CSV table of C-alpha atoms and ligand atoms in Angstrom, one decimal:
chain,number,residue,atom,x,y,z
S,1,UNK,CA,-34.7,204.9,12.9
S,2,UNK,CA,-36.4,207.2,10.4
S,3,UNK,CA,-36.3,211.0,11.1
S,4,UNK,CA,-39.6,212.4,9.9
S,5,UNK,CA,-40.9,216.0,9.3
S,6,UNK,CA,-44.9,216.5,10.2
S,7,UNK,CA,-45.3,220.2,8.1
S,8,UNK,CA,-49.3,220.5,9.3
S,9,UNK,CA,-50.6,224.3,10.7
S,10,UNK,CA,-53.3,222.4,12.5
S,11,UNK,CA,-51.8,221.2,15.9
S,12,UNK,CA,-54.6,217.8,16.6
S,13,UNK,CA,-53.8,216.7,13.3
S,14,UNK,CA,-49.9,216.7,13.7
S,15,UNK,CA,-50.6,215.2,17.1
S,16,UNK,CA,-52.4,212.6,15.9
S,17,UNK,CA,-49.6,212.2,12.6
S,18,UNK,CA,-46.7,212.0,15.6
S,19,UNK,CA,-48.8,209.7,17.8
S,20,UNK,CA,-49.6,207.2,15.1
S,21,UNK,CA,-45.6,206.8,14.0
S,22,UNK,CA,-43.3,207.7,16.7
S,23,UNK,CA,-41.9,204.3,18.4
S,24,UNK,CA,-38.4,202.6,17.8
S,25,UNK,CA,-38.6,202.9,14.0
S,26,UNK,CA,-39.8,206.5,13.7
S,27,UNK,CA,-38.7,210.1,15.1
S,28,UNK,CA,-40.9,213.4,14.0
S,29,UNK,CA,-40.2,216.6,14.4
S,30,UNK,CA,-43.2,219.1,13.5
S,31,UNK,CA,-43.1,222.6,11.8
S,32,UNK,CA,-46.4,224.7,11.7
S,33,UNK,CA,-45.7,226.6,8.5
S,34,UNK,CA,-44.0,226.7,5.4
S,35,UNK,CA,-41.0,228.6,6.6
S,36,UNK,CA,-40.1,227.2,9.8
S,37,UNK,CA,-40.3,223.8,7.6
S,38,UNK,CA,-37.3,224.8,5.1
S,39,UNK,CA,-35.5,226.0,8.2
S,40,UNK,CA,-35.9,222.5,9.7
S,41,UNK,CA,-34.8,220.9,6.2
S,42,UNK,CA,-31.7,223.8,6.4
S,43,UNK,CA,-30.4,222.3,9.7
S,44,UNK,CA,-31.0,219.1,10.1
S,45,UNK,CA,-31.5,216.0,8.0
S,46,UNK,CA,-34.9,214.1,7.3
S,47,UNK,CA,-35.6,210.9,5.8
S,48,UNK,CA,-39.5,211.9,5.3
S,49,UNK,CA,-41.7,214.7,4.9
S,50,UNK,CA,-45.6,214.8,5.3
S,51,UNK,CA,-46.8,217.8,4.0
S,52,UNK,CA,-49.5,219.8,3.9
S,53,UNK,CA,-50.5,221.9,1.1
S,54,UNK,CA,-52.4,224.7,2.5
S,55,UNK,CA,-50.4,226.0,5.0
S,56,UNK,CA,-49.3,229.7,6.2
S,57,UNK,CA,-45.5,231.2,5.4
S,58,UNK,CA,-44.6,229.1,2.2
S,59,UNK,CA,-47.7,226.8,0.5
S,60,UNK,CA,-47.0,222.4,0.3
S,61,UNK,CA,-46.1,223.3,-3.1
S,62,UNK,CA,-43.1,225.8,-2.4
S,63,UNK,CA,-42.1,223.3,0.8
S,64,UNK,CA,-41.8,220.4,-1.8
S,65,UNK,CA,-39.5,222.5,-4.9
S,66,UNK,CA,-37.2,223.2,-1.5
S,67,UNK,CA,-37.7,219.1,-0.2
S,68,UNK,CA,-36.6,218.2,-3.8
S,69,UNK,CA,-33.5,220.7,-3.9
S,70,UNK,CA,-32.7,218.5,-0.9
S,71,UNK,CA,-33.7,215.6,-2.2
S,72,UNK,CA,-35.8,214.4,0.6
S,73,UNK,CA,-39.1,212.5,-0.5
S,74,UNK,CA,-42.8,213.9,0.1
S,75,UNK,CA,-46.3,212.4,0.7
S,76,UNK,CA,-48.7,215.1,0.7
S,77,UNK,CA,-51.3,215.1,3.4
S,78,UNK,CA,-53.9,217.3,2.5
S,79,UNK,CA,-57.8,218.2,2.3
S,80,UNK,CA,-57.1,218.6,-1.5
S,81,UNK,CA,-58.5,215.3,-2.6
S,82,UNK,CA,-59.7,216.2,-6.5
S,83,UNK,CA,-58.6,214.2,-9.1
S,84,UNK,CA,-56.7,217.2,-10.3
S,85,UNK,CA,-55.3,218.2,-6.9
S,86,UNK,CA,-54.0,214.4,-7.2
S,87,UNK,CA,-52.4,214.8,-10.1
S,88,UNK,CA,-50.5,218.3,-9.6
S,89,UNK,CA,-49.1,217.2,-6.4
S,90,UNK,CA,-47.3,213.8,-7.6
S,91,UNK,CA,-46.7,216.1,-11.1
S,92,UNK,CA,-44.7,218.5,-8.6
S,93,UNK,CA,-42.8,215.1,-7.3
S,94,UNK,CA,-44.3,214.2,-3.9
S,95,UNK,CA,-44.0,210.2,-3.9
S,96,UNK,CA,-47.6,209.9,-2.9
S,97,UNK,CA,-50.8,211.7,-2.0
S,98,UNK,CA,-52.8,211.1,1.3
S,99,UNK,CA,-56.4,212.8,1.7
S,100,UNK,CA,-57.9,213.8,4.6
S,101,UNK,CA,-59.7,212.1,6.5
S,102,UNK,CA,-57.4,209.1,6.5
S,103,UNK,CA,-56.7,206.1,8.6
S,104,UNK,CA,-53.6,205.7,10.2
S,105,UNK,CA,-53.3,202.6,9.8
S,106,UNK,CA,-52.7,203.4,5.8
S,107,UNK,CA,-50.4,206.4,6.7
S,108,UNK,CA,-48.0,204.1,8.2
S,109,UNK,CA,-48.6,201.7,5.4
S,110,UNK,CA,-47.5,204.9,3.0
S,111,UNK,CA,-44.5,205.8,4.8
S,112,UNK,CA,-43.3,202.5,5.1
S,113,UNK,CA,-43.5,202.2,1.4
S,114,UNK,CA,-41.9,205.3,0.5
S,115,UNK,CA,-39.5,204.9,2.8
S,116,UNK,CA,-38.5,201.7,1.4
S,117,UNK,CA,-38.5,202.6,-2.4
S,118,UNK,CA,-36.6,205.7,-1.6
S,119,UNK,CA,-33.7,203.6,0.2
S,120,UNK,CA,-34.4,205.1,3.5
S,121,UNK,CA,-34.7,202.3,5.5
S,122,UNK,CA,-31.9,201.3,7.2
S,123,UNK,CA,-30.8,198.1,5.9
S,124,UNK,CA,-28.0,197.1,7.8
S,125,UNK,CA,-27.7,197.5,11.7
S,126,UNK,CA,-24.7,198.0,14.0
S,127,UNK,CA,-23.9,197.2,17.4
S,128,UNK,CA,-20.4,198.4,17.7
S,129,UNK,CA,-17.9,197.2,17.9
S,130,UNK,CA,-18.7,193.6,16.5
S,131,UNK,CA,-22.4,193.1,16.0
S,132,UNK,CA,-24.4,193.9,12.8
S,133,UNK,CA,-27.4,192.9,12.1
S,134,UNK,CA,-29.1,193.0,8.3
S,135,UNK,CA,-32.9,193.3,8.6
S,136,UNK,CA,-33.3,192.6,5.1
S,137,UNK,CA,-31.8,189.3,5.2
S,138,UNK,CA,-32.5,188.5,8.5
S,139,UNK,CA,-28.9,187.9,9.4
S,140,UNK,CA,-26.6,188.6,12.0
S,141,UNK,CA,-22.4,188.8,12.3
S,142,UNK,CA,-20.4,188.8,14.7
S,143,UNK,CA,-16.8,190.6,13.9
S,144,UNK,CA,-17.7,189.6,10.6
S,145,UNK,CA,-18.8,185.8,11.4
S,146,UNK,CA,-22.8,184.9,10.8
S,147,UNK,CA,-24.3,183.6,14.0
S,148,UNK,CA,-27.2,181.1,14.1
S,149,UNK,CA,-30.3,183.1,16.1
S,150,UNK,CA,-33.6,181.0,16.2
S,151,UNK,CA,-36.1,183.9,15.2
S,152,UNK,CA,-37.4,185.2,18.7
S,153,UNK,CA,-33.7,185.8,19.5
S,154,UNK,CA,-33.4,187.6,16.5
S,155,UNK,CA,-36.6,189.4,17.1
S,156,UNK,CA,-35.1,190.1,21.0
S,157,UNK,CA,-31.1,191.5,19.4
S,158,UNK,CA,-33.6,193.6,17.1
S,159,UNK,CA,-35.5,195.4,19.8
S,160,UNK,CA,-32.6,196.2,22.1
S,161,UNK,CA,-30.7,197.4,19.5
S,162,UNK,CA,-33.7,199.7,18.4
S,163,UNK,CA,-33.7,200.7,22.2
S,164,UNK,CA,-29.8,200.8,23.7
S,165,UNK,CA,-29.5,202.1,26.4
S,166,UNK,CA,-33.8,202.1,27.9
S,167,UNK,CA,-34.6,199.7,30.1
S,168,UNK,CA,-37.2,197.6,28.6
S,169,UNK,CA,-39.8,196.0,30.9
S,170,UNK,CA,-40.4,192.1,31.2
S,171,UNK,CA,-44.2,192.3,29.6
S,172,UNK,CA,-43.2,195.0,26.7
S,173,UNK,CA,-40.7,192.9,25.7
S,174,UNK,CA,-42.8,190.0,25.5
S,175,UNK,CA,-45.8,191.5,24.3
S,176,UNK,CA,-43.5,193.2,21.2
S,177,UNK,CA,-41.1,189.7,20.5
S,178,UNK,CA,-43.8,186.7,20.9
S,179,UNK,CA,-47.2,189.0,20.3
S,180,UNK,CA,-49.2,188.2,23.1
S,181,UNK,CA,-50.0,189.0,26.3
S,182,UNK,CA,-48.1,188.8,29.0
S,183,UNK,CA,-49.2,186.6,32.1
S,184,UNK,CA,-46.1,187.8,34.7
S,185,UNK,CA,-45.0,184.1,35.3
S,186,UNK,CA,-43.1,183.1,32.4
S,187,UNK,CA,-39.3,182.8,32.4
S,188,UNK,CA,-39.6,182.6,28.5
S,189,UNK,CA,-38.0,186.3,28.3
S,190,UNK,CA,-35.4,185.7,30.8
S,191,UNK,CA,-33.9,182.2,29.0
S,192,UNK,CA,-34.3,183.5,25.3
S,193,UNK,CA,-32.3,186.8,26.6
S,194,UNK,CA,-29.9,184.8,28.2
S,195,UNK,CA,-29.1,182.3,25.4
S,196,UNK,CA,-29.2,185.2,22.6
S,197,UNK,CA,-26.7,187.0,25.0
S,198,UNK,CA,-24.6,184.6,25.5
S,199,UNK,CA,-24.4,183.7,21.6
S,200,UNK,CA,-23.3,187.5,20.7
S,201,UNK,CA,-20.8,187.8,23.9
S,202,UNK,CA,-23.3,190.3,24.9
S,203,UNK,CA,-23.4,189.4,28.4
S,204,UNK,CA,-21.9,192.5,30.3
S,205,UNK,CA,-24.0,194.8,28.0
S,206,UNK,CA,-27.3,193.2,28.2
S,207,UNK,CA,-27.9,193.7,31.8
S,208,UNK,CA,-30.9,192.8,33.9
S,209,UNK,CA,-32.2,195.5,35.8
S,210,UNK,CA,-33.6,194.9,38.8
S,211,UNK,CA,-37.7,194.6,39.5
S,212,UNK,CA,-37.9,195.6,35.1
S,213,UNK,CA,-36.3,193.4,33.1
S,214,UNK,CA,-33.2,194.3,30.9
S,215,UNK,CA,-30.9,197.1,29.2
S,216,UNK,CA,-28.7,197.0,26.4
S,217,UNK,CA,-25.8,199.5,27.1
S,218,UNK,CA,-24.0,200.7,24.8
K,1,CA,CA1,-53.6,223.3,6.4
């Protein structure tokens, strides 16, 4: 989970930002202006910030010397697509430059990236008090031993663990592990659950909850 800081003074297009990345891997907080951003980035601790550069209160500019004092990457979002405007932003030290309009699809892309090259992503994975999971190897230990997961029972540990504690339905669970639709008469969920459970002595934490489907507790 990646905390993220939308800085935007135009409300539909932070929407839109927040819409297009919140889910298990993402969480955004917004800021309207240049101030109340530094007093977000005083407080509390981001991973990310999407900035904007013409903004009321402090400029993108003055929001990315404080982002850097703080050393917490930048990717300008901004109507200020010339060459030049380019240039001066990733001069300043924003990782990368976004123009507007731009598809989401390559926002997410971008944040991903940065994300990545600036060490952000979470690399390792913890179920206490014995379960870790490394999503860059794709492995998984139990009180220090690897345990052998075919890869939709990895895919399953993965999803639960992003959601512990929210009871997941049958069909989102399906629909996010195996990428497809679900048809409501498939025990597929229910026996890879119950063999990945049952691997990871996760039995009395991965419950099945009644008329939905199941919940990690932790
Ligand atoms: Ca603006």
């Amino acid at each position: 989970m990646n905390k993220i800081l939308i800085v935007e003074d135009e409300p539909a297009i932070a929407n839109l930002i927040r819409t297009a990345l919140e889910g298990p891997d993402y969480r955004c907080t917004w800021a309207a202006d240049g101030i109340a951003a530094c007093d977000l980035l005083e407080r509390e601790s981001f991973d990310l910030v999407l900035l904007d550069i013409m903004l009321p209160g402090a400029d993108g500019y003055e929001v990315l010397d404080y982002c850097r004092s703080l050393e917490v990457p930048v990717i300008f979002l901004t109507a200020k697509g010339t060459v030049e405007d380019r240039v001066k932003g990733l001069r300043c030290g924003a990782e990368d430059y976004i123009t507007k309009p731009f598809e989401l699809m390559e926002l997410l892309a971008r944040v991903e990236t940065v994300l990545r090259r600036c060490g952000k992503t979470g690399r390792v994975l913890s179920l206490p008090p014995d379960i870790e999971i490394d999503t860059a190897a794709h492995t998984v230990c139990r009180s220090g031993v690897p345990v052998a997961l075919t890869a939709k029972e990895y895919e399953l540990l993965l999803l639960f663990v992003q959601n512990k504690n929210v009871a997941l339905y049958r069909d989102r669970i399906y629909e996010k592990v195996w990428g497809d639709e679900y048809l409501g008469n498939s025990r597929t969920v229910d026996l890879h659950i119950q063999r990945m459970r049952k691997k990871l002595g996760l039995e009395k934490r991965l419950v099945a909850v009644y008329k939905v489907g199941y919940r990690l507790e932790v």
